[in-house]
């Protein structure tokens, strides 16, 4: 092809593109002035007119444009009937190439004459496609074959067409920015040239046939993931000639023959869909060109699909394959967290945080197919959904119509999923053209589940990477890892983190297992685990920080701080009563877990419930665990006393001083979904717990039976995005074990900050931006007003919300600057200096300035009159006792087994986070091992789980699950 031909070809294509574009723009204008009764006819004529233009151009141009036409001809679900009817001619029905050209290519490629190769060669081609044509032949040994022969000079044509297609897509993206197809054409430019080497296709054919376990004889084996399709054997191949086994079959577009042979079209299309689900999710290697011309149906019963043409294939990495499976399952289950996590894993980046709209788009992507006769209904539904989503985006981004026209919500589109999307659309079009309805979610789900469970079930016994590859800090950590492997092999651990400090140094920092039952990615040191009531220890620390700053007094009446709280006999409740679990409000809000668990997500609603509650006991007289009310009591006190939002105090008091940005949240912000662990329940522990009798030391609404019931619903509720983003100050902490251990290491030393966390732990603790940012087309002003600050003497309760940015402009700019610096540098020395520069606390190197702060935590010494004598709780923390009473220890555990505590006497702190909820057994064994190895007394709360108990002793231990 000379430059003149290339130039003329390019002009022809661009001219036709402009003509069709202007034609439809004109029809859009005429439609406004046309009566409704004539609008349909107006558009039908336009579709007919332009479909003929497209068909004539494709036949004239051949090459890549035939591929485009074949693709369009399968989209009966979304394209007008005129395009489908006319473009169907392109499915292997192009004008054949001259026989002289075909013979010449065969003899040149195979190095022999036609007589030396074939006993018989049928001159009339079986099919002529964009790249090659296929002839039936008989080898000298009598075997029936088909010979696929590449068109002469087609490589130059295809490469030129790709350039032209890329230019057209660039032009469309400029003219209509919402229709930016560049990621798709870029991926096609990368993959399409591979079709020009038939050696590549031959190898692909063998690989797919092996992966699918194809057999020429039906064996009756129809296990869940077994597919029943046929693929021809490869006889011989060169770059331009491919010889395959001949299989006699019926073309999918020959509906009359299919009916005559009694073929069940529904079953055939379902089996083709299953074959592709296997290729994508199980094998990670799939044919990217499933148009009707690439399928036959065997004439013998049972009729089976015959898969052809494996020139355009795509290989997926394990990461992308898992992410696609996770995206599919997230769509079927409506799991926003898993969906956003899957997007992050596959490299799909959005410019704004709109999980509901992302879910709707994904659900449409995997929607059931519709017959061709429902085209108008489908298109109307899709258009309405798109308009609705774009309107929401416009309102959220505050864009005018002109800005909205040029706004694209996708920031980065991964090339790996372009061919995947094309395959799903081709299969959808295939179903529509065959007039059958395919429910993708039913057919593909077993394959998506199997690939994830296959990775997850590979526990430590068969997965040498089950323990995350990080340095071993001590001998005790080596022994701990052996224990974790043992527990993992016994199916007691799904995912876990353990971190410990001794004498201000990190001695353990281990992560192991996977992030969830449908998430086979490894747990890393910076993974975020939901820890439930562990959050109470953090919230209590915030209250003490405010006392330390003079913003609050432990003996203040809560009603004097919080307007409206003093109603219904609560006027005598003081701050220390709340911290000591002696306010008498232990059952407050207890009924919401049964009546309306989602009320926990409503900040104002919960504070109002607390304000209206009635105490059951006199303040300071009886100690009952305030399992739900504690957080809301503390949260209300914090916000009303400070005039700031809860999250702002969290950042100011704990996160920034300890330099644990990005690894401790109470309610997650947008952008961290890919680091979240998903919850599940140890059903063995749950069944034991539900059979136990009541305990006198727990609130009446928090007995073993209720605990078991709550534990059953917690994963369902707290795996949702709305729950994870909510500010629940008693139970919605999302954090890493290393952030929690550092917090307790500081508390163990009277608030003194420990040295920077181990630089061997990657990524470095504090290296994540605390508030991940999604790109926006809007300009952000340099100066911002403080959010959450109130000028009134008694500030109002803050509004309902999930996580929001709460710092003032100066702090925000400093944080963003430090985050940029942290991300751009990887040296340990630089990291250490950044940690020092980032500390923002009132006393250098300390979180608290009170020299008796530990007595304050425990309610001892000068503070013993503020705590119930011999009670299990101090002021906000659980007192941990040991048999010999030789050490002072405190902390807080959470439902499911996560914990954090410190031993002040031995300058020791430890944190355990896990996602398979149990009731103390796993955590007890870990704590017992670590403490024993360090000659530190094991707190009774954990020691009772260290050894398997039987009989009445087992009942006693299970009757005191580690939940507070």
mmCIF file with all atom_site columns, C-alpha atoms in Angstrom, residues 592-715:
data_model
loop_
_atom_site.group_PDB
_atom_site.id
_atom_site.type_symbol
_atom_site.label_atom_id
_atom_site.label_alt_id
_atom_site.label_comp_id
_atom_site.label_asym_id
_atom_site.label_entity_id
_atom_site.label_seq_id
_atom_site.pdbx_PDB_ins_code
_atom_site.Cartn_x
_atom_site.Cartn_y
_atom_site.Cartn_z
_atom_site.occupancy
_atom_site.B_iso_or_equiv
_atom_site.pdbx_formal_charge
_atom_site.auth_seq_id
_atom_site.auth_comp_id
_atom_site.auth_asym_id
_atom_site.auth_atom_id
_atom_site.pdbx_PDB_model_num
ATOM 1   C CA . UNK A 1 592 ? -31.722 -0.226  68.229 1.00 0.00 ? 592 UNK A CA 1
ATOM 2   C CA . UNK A 1 593 ? -29.649 -3.275  67.310 1.00 0.00 ? 593 UNK A CA 1
ATOM 3   C CA . UNK A 1 594 ? -32.900 -5.201  66.971 1.00 0.00 ? 594 UNK A CA 1
ATOM 4   C CA . UNK A 1 595 ? -35.368 -2.515  65.912 1.00 0.00 ? 595 UNK A CA 1
ATOM 5   C CA . UNK A 1 596 ? -33.222 -0.441  63.570 1.00 0.00 ? 596 UNK A CA 1
ATOM 6   C CA . UNK A 1 597 ? -29.449 -1.164  63.450 1.00 0.00 ? 597 UNK A CA 1
ATOM 7   C CA . UNK A 1 598 ? -29.008 1.546   60.810 1.00 0.00 ? 598 UNK A CA 1
ATOM 8   C CA . UNK A 1 599 ? -29.840 4.199   63.409 1.00 0.00 ? 599 UNK A CA 1
ATOM 9   C CA . UNK A 1 600 ? -26.254 3.726   64.600 1.00 0.00 ? 600 UNK A CA 1
ATOM 10  C CA . UNK A 1 601 ? -25.169 5.467   61.390 1.00 0.00 ? 601 UNK A CA 1
ATOM 11  C CA . UNK A 1 602 ? -27.078 8.633   62.279 1.00 0.00 ? 602 UNK A CA 1
ATOM 12  C CA . UNK A 1 603 ? -24.927 10.844  64.512 1.00 0.00 ? 603 UNK A CA 1
ATOM 13  C CA . UNK A 1 604 ? -27.641 13.313  65.479 1.00 0.00 ? 604 UNK A CA 1
ATOM 14  C CA . UNK A 1 605 ? -30.218 10.567  65.898 1.00 0.00 ? 605 UNK A CA 1
ATOM 15  C CA . UNK A 1 606 ? -27.999 8.683   68.327 1.00 0.00 ? 606 UNK A CA 1
ATOM 16  C CA . UNK A 1 607 ? -27.109 11.777  70.336 1.00 0.00 ? 607 UNK A CA 1
ATOM 17  C CA . UNK A 1 608 ? -30.817 12.533  70.582 1.00 0.00 ? 608 UNK A CA 1
ATOM 18  C CA . UNK A 1 609 ? -31.491 8.997   71.834 1.00 0.00 ? 609 UNK A CA 1
ATOM 19  C CA . UNK A 1 610 ? -28.872 9.476   74.532 1.00 0.00 ? 610 UNK A CA 1
ATOM 20  C CA . UNK A 1 611 ? -30.358 12.856  75.499 1.00 0.00 ? 611 UNK A CA 1
ATOM 21  C CA . UNK A 1 612 ? -33.810 11.303  75.893 1.00 0.00 ? 612 UNK A CA 1
ATOM 22  C CA . UNK A 1 613 ? -32.660 8.166   77.735 1.00 0.00 ? 613 UNK A CA 1
ATOM 23  C CA . UNK A 1 614 ? -33.450 7.392   81.364 1.00 0.00 ? 614 UNK A CA 1
ATOM 24  C CA . UNK A 1 615 ? -30.785 6.072   83.784 1.00 0.00 ? 615 UNK A CA 1
ATOM 25  C CA . UNK A 1 616 ? -31.524 2.751   85.461 1.00 0.00 ? 616 UNK A CA 1
ATOM 26  C CA . UNK A 1 617 ? -29.159 3.173   88.439 1.00 0.00 ? 617 UNK A CA 1
ATOM 27  C CA . UNK A 1 618 ? -27.842 6.074   90.456 1.00 0.00 ? 618 UNK A CA 1
ATOM 28  C CA . UNK A 1 619 ? -24.647 7.567   88.992 1.00 0.00 ? 619 UNK A CA 1
ATOM 29  C CA . UNK A 1 620 ? -21.470 6.117   90.484 1.00 0.00 ? 620 UNK A CA 1
ATOM 30  C CA . UNK A 1 621 ? -23.178 3.240   92.307 1.00 0.00 ? 621 UNK A CA 1
ATOM 31  C CA . UNK A 1 622 ? -23.087 0.288   89.916 1.00 0.00 ? 622 UNK A CA 1
ATOM 32  C CA . UNK A 1 623 ? -20.744 -0.538  87.065 1.00 0.00 ? 623 UNK A CA 1
ATOM 33  C CA . UNK A 1 624 ? -22.246 -2.156  83.972 1.00 0.00 ? 624 UNK A CA 1
ATOM 34  C CA . UNK A 1 625 ? -20.506 -2.216  80.621 1.00 0.00 ? 625 UNK A CA 1
ATOM 35  C CA . UNK A 1 626 ? -21.931 0.618   78.466 1.00 0.00 ? 626 UNK A CA 1
ATOM 36  C CA . UNK A 1 627 ? -21.476 -1.390  75.296 1.00 0.00 ? 627 UNK A CA 1
ATOM 37  C CA . UNK A 1 628 ? -23.336 1.011   72.944 1.00 0.00 ? 628 UNK A CA 1
ATOM 38  C CA . UNK A 1 629 ? -23.988 4.193   74.901 1.00 0.00 ? 629 UNK A CA 1
ATOM 39  C CA . UNK A 1 630 ? -20.361 4.781   75.951 1.00 0.00 ? 630 UNK A CA 1
ATOM 40  C CA . UNK A 1 631 ? -19.242 6.087   72.568 1.00 0.00 ? 631 UNK A CA 1
ATOM 41  C CA . UNK A 1 632 ? -22.177 8.401   72.020 1.00 0.00 ? 632 UNK A CA 1
ATOM 42  C CA . UNK A 1 633 ? -21.852 9.765   75.553 1.00 0.00 ? 633 UNK A CA 1
ATOM 43  C CA . UNK A 1 634 ? -18.166 10.485  75.010 1.00 0.00 ? 634 UNK A CA 1
ATOM 44  C CA . UNK A 1 635 ? -18.730 11.745  71.458 1.00 0.00 ? 635 UNK A CA 1
ATOM 45  C CA . UNK A 1 636 ? -21.391 14.191  72.603 1.00 0.00 ? 636 UNK A CA 1
ATOM 46  C CA . UNK A 1 637 ? -19.167 15.422  75.440 1.00 0.00 ? 637 UNK A CA 1
ATOM 47  C CA . UNK A 1 638 ? -16.198 15.877  73.088 1.00 0.00 ? 638 UNK A CA 1
ATOM 48  C CA . UNK A 1 639 ? -18.089 17.863  70.489 1.00 0.00 ? 639 UNK A CA 1
ATOM 49  C CA . UNK A 1 640 ? -20.055 20.034  72.900 1.00 0.00 ? 640 UNK A CA 1
ATOM 50  C CA . UNK A 1 641 ? -17.051 20.841  75.067 1.00 0.00 ? 641 UNK A CA 1
ATOM 51  C CA . UNK A 1 642 ? -14.673 21.592  72.202 1.00 0.00 ? 642 UNK A CA 1
ATOM 52  C CA . UNK A 1 643 ? -16.946 23.142  69.578 1.00 0.00 ? 643 UNK A CA 1
ATOM 53  C CA . UNK A 1 644 ? -15.179 20.933  67.051 1.00 0.00 ? 644 UNK A CA 1
ATOM 54  C CA . UNK A 1 645 ? -16.110 17.787  65.244 1.00 0.00 ? 645 UNK A CA 1
ATOM 55  C CA . UNK A 1 646 ? -15.222 14.426  66.703 1.00 0.00 ? 646 UNK A CA 1
ATOM 56  C CA . UNK A 1 647 ? -12.814 13.695  63.840 1.00 0.00 ? 647 UNK A CA 1
ATOM 57  C CA . UNK A 1 648 ? -10.977 16.955  64.345 1.00 0.00 ? 648 UNK A CA 1
ATOM 58  C CA . UNK A 1 649 ? -10.213 16.117  67.961 1.00 0.00 ? 649 UNK A CA 1
ATOM 59  C CA . UNK A 1 650 ? -9.181  12.613  66.875 1.00 0.00 ? 650 UNK A CA 1
ATOM 60  C CA . UNK A 1 651 ? -6.646  14.071  64.468 1.00 0.00 ? 651 UNK A CA 1
ATOM 61  C CA . UNK A 1 652 ? -5.398  16.731  66.864 1.00 0.00 ? 652 UNK A CA 1
ATOM 62  C CA . UNK A 1 653 ? -5.129  14.528  69.938 1.00 0.00 ? 653 UNK A CA 1
ATOM 63  C CA . UNK A 1 654 ? -3.962  11.199  68.557 1.00 0.00 ? 654 UNK A CA 1
ATOM 64  C CA . UNK A 1 655 ? -3.344  10.834  64.836 1.00 0.00 ? 655 UNK A CA 1
ATOM 65  C CA . UNK A 1 656 ? -0.988  13.716  64.127 1.00 0.00 ? 656 UNK A CA 1
ATOM 66  C CA . UNK A 1 657 ? 1.067   13.522  67.340 1.00 0.00 ? 657 UNK A CA 1
ATOM 67  C CA . UNK A 1 658 ? 1.601   9.770   66.909 1.00 0.00 ? 658 UNK A CA 1
ATOM 68  C CA . UNK A 1 659 ? 2.187   10.131  63.155 1.00 0.00 ? 659 UNK A CA 1
ATOM 69  C CA . UNK A 1 660 ? -0.255  7.365   62.281 1.00 0.00 ? 660 UNK A CA 1
ATOM 70  C CA . UNK A 1 661 ? -1.978  9.184   59.416 1.00 0.00 ? 661 UNK A CA 1
ATOM 71  C CA . UNK A 1 662 ? -3.943  6.906   57.134 1.00 0.00 ? 662 UNK A CA 1
ATOM 72  C CA . UNK A 1 663 ? -4.011  3.973   59.551 1.00 0.00 ? 663 UNK A CA 1
ATOM 73  C CA . UNK A 1 664 ? -6.497  4.953   62.241 1.00 0.00 ? 664 UNK A CA 1
ATOM 74  C CA . UNK A 1 665 ? -10.008 6.099   61.468 1.00 0.00 ? 665 UNK A CA 1
ATOM 75  C CA . UNK A 1 666 ? -13.331 6.222   63.242 1.00 0.00 ? 666 UNK A CA 1
ATOM 76  C CA . UNK A 1 667 ? -15.451 6.068   60.116 1.00 0.00 ? 667 UNK A CA 1
ATOM 77  C CA . UNK A 1 668 ? -13.401 5.771   56.942 1.00 0.00 ? 668 UNK A CA 1
ATOM 78  C CA . UNK A 1 669 ? -12.981 8.550   54.359 1.00 0.00 ? 669 UNK A CA 1
ATOM 79  C CA . UNK A 1 670 ? -13.362 7.938   50.616 1.00 0.00 ? 670 UNK A CA 1
ATOM 80  C CA . UNK A 1 671 ? -10.343 6.392   48.947 1.00 0.00 ? 671 UNK A CA 1
ATOM 81  C CA . UNK A 1 672 ? -9.167  3.770   51.458 1.00 0.00 ? 672 UNK A CA 1
ATOM 82  C CA . UNK A 1 673 ? -11.565 0.986   50.437 1.00 0.00 ? 673 UNK A CA 1
ATOM 83  C CA . UNK A 1 674 ? -8.838  -1.102  48.826 1.00 0.00 ? 674 UNK A CA 1
ATOM 84  C CA . UNK A 1 675 ? -7.103  -1.510  52.217 1.00 0.00 ? 675 UNK A CA 1
ATOM 85  C CA . UNK A 1 676 ? -10.172 -2.698  54.147 1.00 0.00 ? 676 UNK A CA 1
ATOM 86  C CA . UNK A 1 677 ? -10.508 -6.154  55.633 1.00 0.00 ? 677 UNK A CA 1
ATOM 87  C CA . UNK A 1 678 ? -13.960 -7.736  55.338 1.00 0.00 ? 678 UNK A CA 1
ATOM 88  C CA . UNK A 1 679 ? -15.608 -9.400  58.326 1.00 0.00 ? 679 UNK A CA 1
ATOM 89  C CA . UNK A 1 680 ? -16.804 -12.955 58.710 1.00 0.00 ? 680 UNK A CA 1
ATOM 90  C CA . UNK A 1 681 ? -17.764 -15.033 61.772 1.00 0.00 ? 681 UNK A CA 1
ATOM 91  C CA . UNK A 1 682 ? -16.295 -18.154 63.343 1.00 0.00 ? 682 UNK A CA 1
ATOM 92  C CA . UNK A 1 683 ? -19.549 -20.121 63.386 1.00 0.00 ? 683 UNK A CA 1
ATOM 93  C CA . UNK A 1 684 ? -18.198 -22.691 65.875 1.00 0.00 ? 684 UNK A CA 1
ATOM 94  C CA . UNK A 1 685 ? -17.605 -19.993 68.495 1.00 0.00 ? 685 UNK A CA 1
ATOM 95  C CA . UNK A 1 686 ? -20.936 -18.389 67.716 1.00 0.00 ? 686 UNK A CA 1
ATOM 96  C CA . UNK A 1 687 ? -22.906 -21.601 68.263 1.00 0.00 ? 687 UNK A CA 1
ATOM 97  C CA . UNK A 1 688 ? -21.203 -22.180 71.632 1.00 0.00 ? 688 UNK A CA 1
ATOM 98  C CA . UNK A 1 689 ? -21.882 -18.646 72.783 1.00 0.00 ? 689 UNK A CA 1
ATOM 99  C CA . UNK A 1 690 ? -25.594 -18.682 71.951 1.00 0.00 ? 690 UNK A CA 1
ATOM 100 C CA . UNK A 1 691 ? -26.120 -21.713 74.224 1.00 0.00 ? 691 UNK A CA 1
ATOM 101 C CA . UNK A 1 692 ? -24.759 -20.031 77.373 1.00 0.00 ? 692 UNK A CA 1
ATOM 102 C CA . UNK A 1 693 ? -26.744 -18.737 80.335 1.00 0.00 ? 693 UNK A CA 1
ATOM 103 C CA . UNK A 1 694 ? -26.992 -15.073 81.338 1.00 0.00 ? 694 UNK A CA 1
ATOM 104 C CA . UNK A 1 695 ? -24.304 -13.127 83.200 1.00 0.00 ? 695 UNK A CA 1
ATOM 105 C CA . UNK A 1 696 ? -25.086 -10.842 86.119 1.00 0.00 ? 696 UNK A CA 1
ATOM 106 C CA . UNK A 1 697 ? -22.235 -8.439  85.354 1.00 0.00 ? 697 UNK A CA 1
ATOM 107 C CA . UNK A 1 698 ? -23.515 -7.521  81.881 1.00 0.00 ? 698 UNK A CA 1
ATOM 108 C CA . UNK A 1 699 ? -26.451 -5.254  80.924 1.00 0.00 ? 699 UNK A CA 1
ATOM 109 C CA . UNK A 1 700 ? -29.754 -7.041  80.419 1.00 0.00 ? 700 UNK A CA 1
ATOM 110 C CA . UNK A 1 701 ? -29.683 -6.185  76.702 1.00 0.00 ? 701 UNK A CA 1
ATOM 111 C CA . UNK A 1 702 ? -26.153 -7.542  76.272 1.00 0.00 ? 702 UNK A CA 1
ATOM 112 C CA . UNK A 1 703 ? -26.323 -11.155 77.419 1.00 0.00 ? 703 UNK A CA 1
ATOM 113 C CA . UNK A 1 704 ? -24.696 -14.105 75.557 1.00 0.00 ? 704 UNK A CA 1
ATOM 114 C CA . UNK A 1 705 ? -27.813 -14.799 73.496 1.00 0.00 ? 705 UNK A CA 1
ATOM 115 C CA . UNK A 1 706 ? -28.020 -11.159 72.379 1.00 0.00 ? 706 UNK A CA 1
ATOM 116 C CA . UNK A 1 707 ? -24.267 -11.076 71.753 1.00 0.00 ? 707 UNK A CA 1
ATOM 117 C CA . UNK A 1 708 ? -24.546 -14.114 69.484 1.00 0.00 ? 708 UNK A CA 1
ATOM 118 C CA . UNK A 1 709 ? -27.433 -12.525 67.611 1.00 0.00 ? 709 UNK A CA 1
ATOM 119 C CA . UNK A 1 710 ? -25.594 -9.224  67.183 1.00 0.00 ? 710 UNK A CA 1
ATOM 120 C CA . UNK A 1 711 ? -22.450 -11.027 66.016 1.00 0.00 ? 711 UNK A CA 1
ATOM 121 C CA . UNK A 1 712 ? -24.463 -12.704 63.277 1.00 0.00 ? 712 UNK A CA 1
ATOM 122 C CA . UNK A 1 713 ? -25.659 -9.385  61.857 1.00 0.00 ? 713 UNK A CA 1
ATOM 123 C CA . UNK A 1 714 ? -22.493 -7.347  62.388 1.00 0.00 ? 714 UNK A CA 1
ATOM 124 C CA . UNK A 1 715 ? -20.611 -8.542  59.260 1.00 0.00 ? 715 UNK A CA 1
#
